[in-house]
CSV table of C-alpha atoms in Angstrom, one decimal:
chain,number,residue,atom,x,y,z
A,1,UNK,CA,9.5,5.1,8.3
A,2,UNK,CA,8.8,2.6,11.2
A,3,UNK,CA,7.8,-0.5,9.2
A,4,UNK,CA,4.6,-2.0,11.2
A,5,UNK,CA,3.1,1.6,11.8
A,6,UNK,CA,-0.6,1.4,11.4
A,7,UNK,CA,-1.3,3.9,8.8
A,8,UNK,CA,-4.3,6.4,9.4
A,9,UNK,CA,-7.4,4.9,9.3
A,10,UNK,CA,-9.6,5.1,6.1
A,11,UNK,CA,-10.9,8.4,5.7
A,12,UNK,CA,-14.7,8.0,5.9
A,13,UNK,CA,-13.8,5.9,9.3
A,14,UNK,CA,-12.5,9.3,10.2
A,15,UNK,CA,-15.4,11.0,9.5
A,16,UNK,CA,-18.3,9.1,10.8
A,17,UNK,CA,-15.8,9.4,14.0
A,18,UNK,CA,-15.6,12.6,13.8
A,19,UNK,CA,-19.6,13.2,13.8
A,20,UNK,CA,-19.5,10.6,16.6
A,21,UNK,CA,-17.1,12.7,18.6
A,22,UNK,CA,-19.5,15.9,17.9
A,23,UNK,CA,-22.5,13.7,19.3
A,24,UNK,CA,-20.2,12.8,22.4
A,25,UNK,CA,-19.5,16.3,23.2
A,26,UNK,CA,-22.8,16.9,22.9
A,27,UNK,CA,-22.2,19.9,20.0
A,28,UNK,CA,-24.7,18.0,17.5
A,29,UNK,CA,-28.0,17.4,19.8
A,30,UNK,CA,-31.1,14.9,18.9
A,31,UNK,CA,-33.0,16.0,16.0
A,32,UNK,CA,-30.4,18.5,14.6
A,33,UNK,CA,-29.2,18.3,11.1
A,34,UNK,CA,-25.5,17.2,10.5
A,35,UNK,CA,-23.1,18.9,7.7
A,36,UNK,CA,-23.5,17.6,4.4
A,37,UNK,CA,-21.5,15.6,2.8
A,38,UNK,CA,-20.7,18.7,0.8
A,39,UNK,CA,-19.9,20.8,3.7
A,40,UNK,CA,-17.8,17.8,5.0
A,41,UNK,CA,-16.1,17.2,1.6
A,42,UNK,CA,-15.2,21.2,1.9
A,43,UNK,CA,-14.2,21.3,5.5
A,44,UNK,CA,-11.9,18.5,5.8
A,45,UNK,CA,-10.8,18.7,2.1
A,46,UNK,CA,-11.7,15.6,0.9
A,47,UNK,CA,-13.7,14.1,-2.2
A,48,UNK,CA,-17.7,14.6,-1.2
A,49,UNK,CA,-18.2,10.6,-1.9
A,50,UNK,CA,-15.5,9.6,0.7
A,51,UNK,CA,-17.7,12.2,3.2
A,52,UNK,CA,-21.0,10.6,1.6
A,53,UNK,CA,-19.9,6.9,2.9
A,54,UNK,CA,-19.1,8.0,6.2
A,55,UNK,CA,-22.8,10.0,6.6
A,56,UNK,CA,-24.1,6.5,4.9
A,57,UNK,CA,-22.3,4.4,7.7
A,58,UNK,CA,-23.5,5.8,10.7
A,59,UNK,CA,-26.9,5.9,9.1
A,60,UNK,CA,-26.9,2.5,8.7
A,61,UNK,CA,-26.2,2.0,12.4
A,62,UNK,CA,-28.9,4.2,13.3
A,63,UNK,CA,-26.7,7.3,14.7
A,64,UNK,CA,-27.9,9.1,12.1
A,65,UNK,CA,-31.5,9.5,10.2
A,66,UNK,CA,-32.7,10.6,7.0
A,67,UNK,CA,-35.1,12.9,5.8
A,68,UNK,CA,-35.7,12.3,2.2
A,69,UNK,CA,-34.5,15.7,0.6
A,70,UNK,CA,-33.1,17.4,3.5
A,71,UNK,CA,-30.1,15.3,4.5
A,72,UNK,CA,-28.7,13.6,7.7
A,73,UNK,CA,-30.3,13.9,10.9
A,74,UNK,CA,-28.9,12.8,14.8
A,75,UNK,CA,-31.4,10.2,16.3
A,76,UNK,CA,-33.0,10.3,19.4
A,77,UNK,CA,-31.1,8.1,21.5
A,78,UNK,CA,-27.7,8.8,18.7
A,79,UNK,CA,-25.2,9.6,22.5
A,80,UNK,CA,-26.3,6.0,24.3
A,81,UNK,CA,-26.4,4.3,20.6
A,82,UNK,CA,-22.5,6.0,20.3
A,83,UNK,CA,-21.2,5.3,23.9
A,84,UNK,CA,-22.7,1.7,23.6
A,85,UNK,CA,-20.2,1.2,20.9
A,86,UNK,CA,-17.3,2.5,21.7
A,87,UNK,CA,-17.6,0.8,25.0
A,88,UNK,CA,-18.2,-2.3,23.6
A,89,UNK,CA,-15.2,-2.1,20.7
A,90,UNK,CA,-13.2,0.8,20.8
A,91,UNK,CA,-12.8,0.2,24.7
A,92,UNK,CA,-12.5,-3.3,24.8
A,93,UNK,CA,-9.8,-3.0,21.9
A,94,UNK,CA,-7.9,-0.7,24.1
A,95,UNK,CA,-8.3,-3.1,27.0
A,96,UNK,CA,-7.3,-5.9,25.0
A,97,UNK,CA,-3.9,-4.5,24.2
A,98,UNK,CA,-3.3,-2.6,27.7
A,99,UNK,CA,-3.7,-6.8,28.4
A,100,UNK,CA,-1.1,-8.1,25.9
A,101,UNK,CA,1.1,-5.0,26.9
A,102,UNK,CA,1.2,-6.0,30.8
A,103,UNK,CA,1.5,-9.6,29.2
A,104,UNK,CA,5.0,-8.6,27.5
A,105,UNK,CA,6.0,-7.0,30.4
A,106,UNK,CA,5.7,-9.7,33.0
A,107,UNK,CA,3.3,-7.3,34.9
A,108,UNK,CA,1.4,-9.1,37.6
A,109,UNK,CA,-2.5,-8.4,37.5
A,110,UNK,CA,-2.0,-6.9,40.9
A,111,UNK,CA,0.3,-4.0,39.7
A,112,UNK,CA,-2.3,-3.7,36.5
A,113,UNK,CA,-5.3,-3.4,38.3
A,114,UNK,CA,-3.0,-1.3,41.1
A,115,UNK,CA,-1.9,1.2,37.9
A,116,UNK,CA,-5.6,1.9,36.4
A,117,UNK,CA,-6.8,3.0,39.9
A,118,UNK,CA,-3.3,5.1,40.2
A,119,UNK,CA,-4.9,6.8,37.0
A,120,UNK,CA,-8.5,7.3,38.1
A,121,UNK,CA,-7.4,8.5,41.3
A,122,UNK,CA,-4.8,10.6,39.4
A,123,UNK,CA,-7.5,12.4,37.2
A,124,UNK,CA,-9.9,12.7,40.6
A,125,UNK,CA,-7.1,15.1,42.4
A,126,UNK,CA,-6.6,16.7,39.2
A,127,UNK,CA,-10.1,18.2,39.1
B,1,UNK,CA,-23.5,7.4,-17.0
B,2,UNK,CA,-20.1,6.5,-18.0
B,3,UNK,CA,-18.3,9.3,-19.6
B,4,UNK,CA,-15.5,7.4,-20.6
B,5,UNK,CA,-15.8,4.2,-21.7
B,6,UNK,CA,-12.7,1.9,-23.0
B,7,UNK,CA,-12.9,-1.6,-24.4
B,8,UNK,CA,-9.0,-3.6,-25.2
B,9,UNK,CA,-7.4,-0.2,-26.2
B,10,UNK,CA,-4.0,-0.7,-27.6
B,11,UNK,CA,-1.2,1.9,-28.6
B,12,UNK,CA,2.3,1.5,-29.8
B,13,UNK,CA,5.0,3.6,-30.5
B,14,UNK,CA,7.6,2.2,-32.7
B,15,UNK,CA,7.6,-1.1,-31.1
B,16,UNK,CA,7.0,-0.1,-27.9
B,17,UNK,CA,3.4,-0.7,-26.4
B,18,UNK,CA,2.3,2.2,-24.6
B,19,UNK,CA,-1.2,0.7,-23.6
B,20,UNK,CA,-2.5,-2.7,-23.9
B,21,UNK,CA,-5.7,-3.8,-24.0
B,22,UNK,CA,-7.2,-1.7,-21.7
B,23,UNK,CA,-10.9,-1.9,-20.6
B,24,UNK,CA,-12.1,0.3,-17.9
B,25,UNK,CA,-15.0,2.9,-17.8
B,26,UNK,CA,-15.6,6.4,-15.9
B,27,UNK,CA,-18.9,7.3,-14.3
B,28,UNK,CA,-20.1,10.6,-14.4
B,29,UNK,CA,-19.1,13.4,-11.2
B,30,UNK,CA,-16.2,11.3,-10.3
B,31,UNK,CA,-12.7,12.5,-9.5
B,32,UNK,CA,-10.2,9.6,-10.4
B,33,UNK,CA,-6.7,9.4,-9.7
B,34,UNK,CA,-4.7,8.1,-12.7
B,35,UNK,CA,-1.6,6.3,-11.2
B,36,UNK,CA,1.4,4.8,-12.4
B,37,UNK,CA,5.4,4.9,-12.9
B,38,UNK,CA,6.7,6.7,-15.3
B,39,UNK,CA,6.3,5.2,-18.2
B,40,UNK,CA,3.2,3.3,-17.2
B,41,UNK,CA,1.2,4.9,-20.3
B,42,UNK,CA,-0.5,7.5,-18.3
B,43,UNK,CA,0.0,10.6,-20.9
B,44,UNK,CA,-0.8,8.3,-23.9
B,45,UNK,CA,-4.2,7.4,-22.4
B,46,UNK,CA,-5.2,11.2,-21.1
B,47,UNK,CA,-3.9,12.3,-24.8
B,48,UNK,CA,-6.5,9.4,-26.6
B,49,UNK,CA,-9.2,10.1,-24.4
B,50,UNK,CA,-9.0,14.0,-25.1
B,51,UNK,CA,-9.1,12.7,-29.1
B,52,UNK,CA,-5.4,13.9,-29.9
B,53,UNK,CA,-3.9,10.7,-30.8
B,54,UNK,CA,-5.7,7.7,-32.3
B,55,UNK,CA,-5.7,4.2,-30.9
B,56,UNK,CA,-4.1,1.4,-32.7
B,57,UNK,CA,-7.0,-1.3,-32.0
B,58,UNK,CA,-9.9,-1.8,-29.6
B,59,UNK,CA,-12.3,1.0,-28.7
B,60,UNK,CA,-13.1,4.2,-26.7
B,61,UNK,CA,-16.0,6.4,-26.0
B,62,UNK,CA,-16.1,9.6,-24.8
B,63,UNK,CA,-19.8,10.9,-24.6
B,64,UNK,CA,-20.6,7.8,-26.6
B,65,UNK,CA,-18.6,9.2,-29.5
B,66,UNK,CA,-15.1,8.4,-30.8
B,67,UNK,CA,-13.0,11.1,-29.5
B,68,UNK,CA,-10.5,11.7,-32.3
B,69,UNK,CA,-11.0,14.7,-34.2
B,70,UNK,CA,-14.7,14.8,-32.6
B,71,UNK,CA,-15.8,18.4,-32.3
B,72,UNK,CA,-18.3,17.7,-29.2
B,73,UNK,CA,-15.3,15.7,-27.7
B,74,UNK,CA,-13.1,18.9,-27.8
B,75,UNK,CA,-15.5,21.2,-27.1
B,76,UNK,CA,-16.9,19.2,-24.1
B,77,UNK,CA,-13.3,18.0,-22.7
B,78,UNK,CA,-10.3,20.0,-21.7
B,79,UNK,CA,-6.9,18.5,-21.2
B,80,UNK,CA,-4.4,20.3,-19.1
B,81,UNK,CA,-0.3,19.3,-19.0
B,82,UNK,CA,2.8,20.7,-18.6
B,83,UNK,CA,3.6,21.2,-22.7
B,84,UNK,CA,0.2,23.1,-23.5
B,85,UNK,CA,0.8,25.0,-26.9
B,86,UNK,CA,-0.7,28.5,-26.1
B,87,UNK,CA,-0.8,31.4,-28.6
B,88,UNK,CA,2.5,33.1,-28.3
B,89,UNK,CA,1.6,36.4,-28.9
B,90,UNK,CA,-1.4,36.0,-26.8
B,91,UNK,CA,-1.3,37.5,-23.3
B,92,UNK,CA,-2.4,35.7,-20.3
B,93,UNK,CA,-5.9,37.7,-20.0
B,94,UNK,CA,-6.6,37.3,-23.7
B,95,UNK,CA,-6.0,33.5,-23.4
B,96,UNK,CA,-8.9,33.8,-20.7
B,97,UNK,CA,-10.8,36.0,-23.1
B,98,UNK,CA,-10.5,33.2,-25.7
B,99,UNK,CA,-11.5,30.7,-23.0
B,100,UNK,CA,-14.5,32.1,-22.4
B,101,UNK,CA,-15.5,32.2,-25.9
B,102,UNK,CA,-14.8,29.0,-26.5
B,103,UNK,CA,-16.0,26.8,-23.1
B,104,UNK,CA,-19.9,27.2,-22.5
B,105,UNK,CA,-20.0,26.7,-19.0
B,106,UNK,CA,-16.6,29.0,-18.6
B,107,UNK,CA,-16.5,30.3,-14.8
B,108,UNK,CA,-15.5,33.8,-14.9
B,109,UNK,CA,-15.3,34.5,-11.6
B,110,UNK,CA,-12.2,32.3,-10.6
B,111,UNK,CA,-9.8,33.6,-12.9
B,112,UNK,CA,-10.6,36.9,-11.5
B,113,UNK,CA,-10.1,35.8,-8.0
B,114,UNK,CA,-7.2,33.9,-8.4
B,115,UNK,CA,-4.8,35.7,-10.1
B,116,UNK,CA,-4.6,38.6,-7.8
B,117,UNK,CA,-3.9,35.8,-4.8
B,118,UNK,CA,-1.6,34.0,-7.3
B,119,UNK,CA,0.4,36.8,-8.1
B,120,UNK,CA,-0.8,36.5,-12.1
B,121,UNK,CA,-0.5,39.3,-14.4
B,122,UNK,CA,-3.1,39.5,-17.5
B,123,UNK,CA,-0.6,41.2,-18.9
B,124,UNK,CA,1.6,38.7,-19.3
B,125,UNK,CA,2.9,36.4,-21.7
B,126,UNK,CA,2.7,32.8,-21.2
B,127,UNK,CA,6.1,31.9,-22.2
B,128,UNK,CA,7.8,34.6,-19.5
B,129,UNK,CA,6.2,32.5,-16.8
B,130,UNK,CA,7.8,30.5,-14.6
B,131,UNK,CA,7.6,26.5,-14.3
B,132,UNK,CA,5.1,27.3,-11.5
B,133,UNK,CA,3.3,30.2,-12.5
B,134,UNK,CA,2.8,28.3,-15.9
B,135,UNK,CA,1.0,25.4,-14.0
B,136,UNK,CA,-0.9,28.0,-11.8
B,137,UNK,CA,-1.8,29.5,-14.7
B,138,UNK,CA,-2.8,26.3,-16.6
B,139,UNK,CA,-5.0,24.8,-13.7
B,140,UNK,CA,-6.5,28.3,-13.1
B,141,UNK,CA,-7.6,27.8,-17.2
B,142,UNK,CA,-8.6,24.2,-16.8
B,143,UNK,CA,-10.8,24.8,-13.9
B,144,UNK,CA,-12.4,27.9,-15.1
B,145,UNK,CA,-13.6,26.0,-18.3
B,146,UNK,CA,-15.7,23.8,-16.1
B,147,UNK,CA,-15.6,20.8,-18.6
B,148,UNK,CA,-17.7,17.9,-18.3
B,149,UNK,CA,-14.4,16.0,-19.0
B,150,UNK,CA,-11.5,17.4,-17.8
B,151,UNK,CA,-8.3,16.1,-17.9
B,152,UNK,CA,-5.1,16.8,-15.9
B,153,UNK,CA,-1.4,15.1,-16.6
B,154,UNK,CA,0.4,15.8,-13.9
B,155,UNK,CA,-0.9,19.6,-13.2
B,156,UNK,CA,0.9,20.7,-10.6
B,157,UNK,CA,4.6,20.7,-11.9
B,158,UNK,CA,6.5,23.2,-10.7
B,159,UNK,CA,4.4,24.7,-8.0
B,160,UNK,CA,5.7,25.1,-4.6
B,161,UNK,CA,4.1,23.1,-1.9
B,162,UNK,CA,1.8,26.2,-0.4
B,163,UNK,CA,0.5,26.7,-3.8
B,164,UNK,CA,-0.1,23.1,-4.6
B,165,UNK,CA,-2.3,22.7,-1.2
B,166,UNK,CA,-4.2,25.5,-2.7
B,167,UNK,CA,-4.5,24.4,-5.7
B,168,UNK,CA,-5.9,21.2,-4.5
B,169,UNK,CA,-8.7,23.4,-2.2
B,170,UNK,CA,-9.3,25.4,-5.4
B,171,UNK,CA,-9.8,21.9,-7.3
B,172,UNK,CA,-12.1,20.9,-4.9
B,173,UNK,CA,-14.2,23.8,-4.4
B,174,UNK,CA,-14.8,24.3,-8.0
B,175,UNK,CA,-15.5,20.1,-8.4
B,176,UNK,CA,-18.2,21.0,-4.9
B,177,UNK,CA,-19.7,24.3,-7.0
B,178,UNK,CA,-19.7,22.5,-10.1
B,179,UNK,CA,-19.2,18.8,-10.2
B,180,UNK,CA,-17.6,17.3,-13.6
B,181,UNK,CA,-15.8,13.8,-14.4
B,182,UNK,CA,-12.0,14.7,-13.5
B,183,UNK,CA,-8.9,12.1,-14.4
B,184,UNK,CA,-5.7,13.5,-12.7
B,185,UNK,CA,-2.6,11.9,-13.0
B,186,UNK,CA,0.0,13.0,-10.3
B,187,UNK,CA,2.9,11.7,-9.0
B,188,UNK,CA,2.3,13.2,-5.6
B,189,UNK,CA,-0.4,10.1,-4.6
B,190,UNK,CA,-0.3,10.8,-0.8
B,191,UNK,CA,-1.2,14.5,-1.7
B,192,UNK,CA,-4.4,13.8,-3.7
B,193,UNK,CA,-5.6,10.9,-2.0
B,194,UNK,CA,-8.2,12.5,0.2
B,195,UNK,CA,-9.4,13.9,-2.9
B,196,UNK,CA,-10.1,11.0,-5.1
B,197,UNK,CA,-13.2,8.4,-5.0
B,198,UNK,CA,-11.9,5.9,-7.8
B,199,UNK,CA,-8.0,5.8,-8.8
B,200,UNK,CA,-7.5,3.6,-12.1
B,201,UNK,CA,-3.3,2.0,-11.5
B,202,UNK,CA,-1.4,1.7,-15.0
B,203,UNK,CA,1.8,-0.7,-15.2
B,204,UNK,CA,3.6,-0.8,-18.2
B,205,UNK,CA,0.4,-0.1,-20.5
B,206,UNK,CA,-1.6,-2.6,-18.7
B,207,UNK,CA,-4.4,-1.6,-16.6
B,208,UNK,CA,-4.1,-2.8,-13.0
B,209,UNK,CA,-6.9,-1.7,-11.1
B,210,UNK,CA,-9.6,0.1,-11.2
B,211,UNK,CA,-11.1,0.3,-7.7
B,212,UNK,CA,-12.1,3.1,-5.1
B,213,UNK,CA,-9.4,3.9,-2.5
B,214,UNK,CA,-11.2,2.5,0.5
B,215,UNK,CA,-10.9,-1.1,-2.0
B,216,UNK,CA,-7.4,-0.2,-3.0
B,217,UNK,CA,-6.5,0.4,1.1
B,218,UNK,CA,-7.9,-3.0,1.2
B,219,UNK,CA,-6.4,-4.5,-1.2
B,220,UNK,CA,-3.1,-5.1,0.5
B,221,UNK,CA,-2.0,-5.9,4.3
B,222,UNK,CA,1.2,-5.5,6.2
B,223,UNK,CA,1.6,-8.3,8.5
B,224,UNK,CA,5.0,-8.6,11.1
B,225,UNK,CA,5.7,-11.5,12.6
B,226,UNK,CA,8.3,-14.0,13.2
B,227,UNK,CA,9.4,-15.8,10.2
B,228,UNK,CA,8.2,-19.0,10.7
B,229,UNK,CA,4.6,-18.4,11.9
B,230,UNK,CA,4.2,-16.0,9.3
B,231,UNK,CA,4.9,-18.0,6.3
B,232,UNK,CA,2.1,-20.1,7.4
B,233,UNK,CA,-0.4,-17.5,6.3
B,234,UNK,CA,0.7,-15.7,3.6
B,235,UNK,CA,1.3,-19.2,1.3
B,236,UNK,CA,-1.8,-18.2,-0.4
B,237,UNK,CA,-1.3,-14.8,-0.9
B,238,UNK,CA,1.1,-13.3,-3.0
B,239,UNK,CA,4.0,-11.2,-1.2
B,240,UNK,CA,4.6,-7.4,-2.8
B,241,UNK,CA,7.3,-6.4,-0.8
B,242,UNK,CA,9.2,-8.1,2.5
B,243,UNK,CA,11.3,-6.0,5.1
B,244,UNK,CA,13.5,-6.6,8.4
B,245,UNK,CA,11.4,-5.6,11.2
B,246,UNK,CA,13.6,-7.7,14.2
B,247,UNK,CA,16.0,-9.9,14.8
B,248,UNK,CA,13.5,-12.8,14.7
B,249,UNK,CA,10.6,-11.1,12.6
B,250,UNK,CA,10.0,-10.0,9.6
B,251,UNK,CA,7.2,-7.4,8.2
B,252,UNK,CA,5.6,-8.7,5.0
B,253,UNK,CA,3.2,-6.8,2.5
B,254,UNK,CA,0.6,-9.4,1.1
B,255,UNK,CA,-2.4,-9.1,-1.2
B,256,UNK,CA,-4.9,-9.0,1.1
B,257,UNK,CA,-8.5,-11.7,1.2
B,258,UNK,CA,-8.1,-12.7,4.7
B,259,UNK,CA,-11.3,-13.4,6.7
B,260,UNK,CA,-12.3,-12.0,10.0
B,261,UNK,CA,-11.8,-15.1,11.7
B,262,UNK,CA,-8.5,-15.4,9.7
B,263,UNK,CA,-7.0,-12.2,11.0
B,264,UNK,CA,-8.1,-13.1,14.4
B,265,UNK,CA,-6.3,-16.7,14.2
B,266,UNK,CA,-3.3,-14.6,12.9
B,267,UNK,CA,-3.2,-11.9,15.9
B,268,UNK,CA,-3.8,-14.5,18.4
B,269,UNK,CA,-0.8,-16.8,16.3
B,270,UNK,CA,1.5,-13.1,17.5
B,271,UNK,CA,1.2,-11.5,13.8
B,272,UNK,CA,0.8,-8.0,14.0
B,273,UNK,CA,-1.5,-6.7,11.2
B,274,UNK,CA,-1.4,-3.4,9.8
B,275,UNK,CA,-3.5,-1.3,7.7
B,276,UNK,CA,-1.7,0.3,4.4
B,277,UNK,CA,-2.3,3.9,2.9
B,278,UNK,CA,-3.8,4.3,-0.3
B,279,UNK,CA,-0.6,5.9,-1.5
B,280,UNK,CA,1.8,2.7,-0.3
B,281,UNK,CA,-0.4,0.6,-1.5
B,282,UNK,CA,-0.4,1.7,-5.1
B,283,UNK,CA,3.6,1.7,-4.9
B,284,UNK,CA,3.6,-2.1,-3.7
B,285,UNK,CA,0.8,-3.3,-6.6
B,286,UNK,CA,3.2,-1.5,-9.2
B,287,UNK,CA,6.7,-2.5,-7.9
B,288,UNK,CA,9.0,-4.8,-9.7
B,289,UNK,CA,8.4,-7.9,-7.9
B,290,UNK,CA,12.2,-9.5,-9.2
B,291,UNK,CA,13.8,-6.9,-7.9
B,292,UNK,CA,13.9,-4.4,-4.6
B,293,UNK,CA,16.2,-1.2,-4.5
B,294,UNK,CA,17.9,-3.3,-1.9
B,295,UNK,CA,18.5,-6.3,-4.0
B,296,UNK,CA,20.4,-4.2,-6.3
B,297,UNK,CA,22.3,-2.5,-4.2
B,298,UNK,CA,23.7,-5.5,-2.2
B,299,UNK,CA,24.8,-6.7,-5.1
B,300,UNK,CA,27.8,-4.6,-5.0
């Protein structure tokens, strides 16, 4: 086992990312019904109250809606609401540590800057 | 509702204290994991919930009624472990037979679909099965009786890991069809763990905790660090388990209780702070905290 390893994240984070990653992809659309937490529990194998907390949690944050009775439901604007976070955590997280990385490494912010457009232009010739 | 409730239960076997004061109780549609050592006092407490031994002192409710030699306690629970005293001359399908007259809710269906993909024979007798089959078997029972209470020490003994994966989407399935109170004791944590909402952590006879996983994941951090900086923080915290992570640093496993802004201070101090599973979790809260495996063997 390497010692500092992050273990996997807690299972309803997974979850609610998951749904988040379905809104991205744009396979669960404005207005549509999500799985239950049943159907989630069943799918992913997991206990129906884990897949219950992370339906709750992205209800809270107004991803999802509910209609009393009939489950979860994606919100109108549940894509911008989705990309607005992840830009402003998960990608600023990432950022954060490509920093402290380049930091260890003695990287100037030239050749960091210089590598991230080596990437973009990367993906561009790719397509 | 609480289905189980407990209030300072004690139990001792010549001498020995099995359980000790324990006070916990079980909601209603809940799958709990029952965790512990061995010899933590995890049978003794599945065996006085289902009513067959008595407690010594304090209290416990099942349904609201003491479960010793309580008919709707027996009738209304079902407690499944490896040393199950079937009918000898019984065979496998008559033991189903029997289940169904004695369980109300008894789920016909699953029995019938299982043992085919199981590789069961009705025919059979008990006693000719193997380890495995005999816990197949067993489980197959337990689920089909579709108990309020049900009751499982340690069910999957024997059974290879394909089956045992199964077995746990079986488990599930039948909990999703028909949801029930379920207390599983296993010593195969990081298996379960996606399947549990509450776990309730035993050491020696006491009761440790009694949290839902995502609390018990929080519960304890793993911090790395160098030595010095580290100490610093954890001070307040009590240490569960220390390891070499570097020449300079050091990777500690503290209670957790840190603030936002603390973690932040620690991160930006050059502490690296890590998240802990469910399943390494409940091993650091039960260790012996004199003694590491190491500690022993460097004493050579």
């Amino acid at each position: 086992m390497i010692f500092p390893a992050d273990e996997t994240k807690p299972i309803y984070i997974q979850i609610a990312e998951w749904i988040e990653a379905e809104i991205l992809k744009g396979h669960l659309l404005p207005g549509e019904r999500v799985y239950s937490q049943y159907k989630l529990a069943d799918r992913f194998t997991i206990n129906p109250a884990t897949a219950a907390k992370g339906l709750t949690k992205l209800a809270e944050e107004g991803v999802l809606y509910d209609k009393r009775g009939m489950g979860k439901f994606v919100a109108e604007h549940a894509r911008e609401m989705v990309i607005h976070k992840r830009k402003t955590h998960t990608l600023k997280k990432m950022v954060t540590d490509l920093v402290q990385e380049a930091e260890r490494l003695e990287l100037s912010e030239a050749e960091l800057f210089h590598l991230i457009e080596d990437e973009i232009k990367g993906r561009g010739n790719g397509e | 509702m609480n289905v189980v409730k407990a209030q300072s239960l004690t139990k001792t076997y010549g001498g020995k204290t099995a359980l000790q004061g324990l006070s916990f109780s079980m909601e209603d549609h809940t799958i709990t994991g029952l965790i512990g050592r061995n010899g933590a006092g995890k049978t003794t407490l599945l065996k006085t919930i289902a009513g067959f031994i008595r407690p010594e002192s304090g209290d416990i409710t099942v349904f609201s009624e003491k479960p010793f030699n309580n008919l709707k306690v027996s009738a209304n629970t079902i407690f499944i472990e490896d040393y199950m005293n079937w009918p000898t001359s019984l065979q496998l399908g008559e033991l189903l037979q029997e289940g169904k007259r004695f369980y109300e809710n008894w789920n016909e269906t699953l029995p019938e679909r299982l043992f085919d993909y199981f590789n069961l024979d009705h025919k059979a007798l008990h006693k000719n099965l193997s380890k495995g089959k005999k816990s197949t078997f067993n489980m197959i029972f337990g689920l089909a009786a579709r108990c309020p209470l049900t009751l499982l020490d340690e069910p999957m003994t024997g059974m290879d890991a394909a089956v045992r994966k199964d077995m746990y989407r079986v488990l599930l399935k039948e909990y999703i069809a028909y949801p029930r109170t379920i207390l599983l004791s296993s010593h195969h944590l990081e298996e379960v763990e996606e399947l549990l909402e509450d776990v309730l952590l035993l050491d020696e006879g006491h009761l440790q905790l009694h949290l839902s996983m995502e609390e018990l994941r929080e519960k304890v951090i793993g911090l790395t660090g160098s030595r010095g900086v580290l100490e610093l923080w954890v001070q307040r915290h009590r240490i569960l388990h220390t390891s070499f992570a570097g020449e300079k640093e050091e990777y500690v496993v503290v209670e957790n209780g840190f603030s936002e802004e603390e973690r932040e201070q620690m991160k930006r101090a050059g502490i690296a702070i890590s998240d802990i599973s469910p399943t390494n979790a409940a091993v650091y809260l039960t260790a012996k905290e004199e003694r590491s495996i190491d500690d022993v063997l460097e004493q050579r």
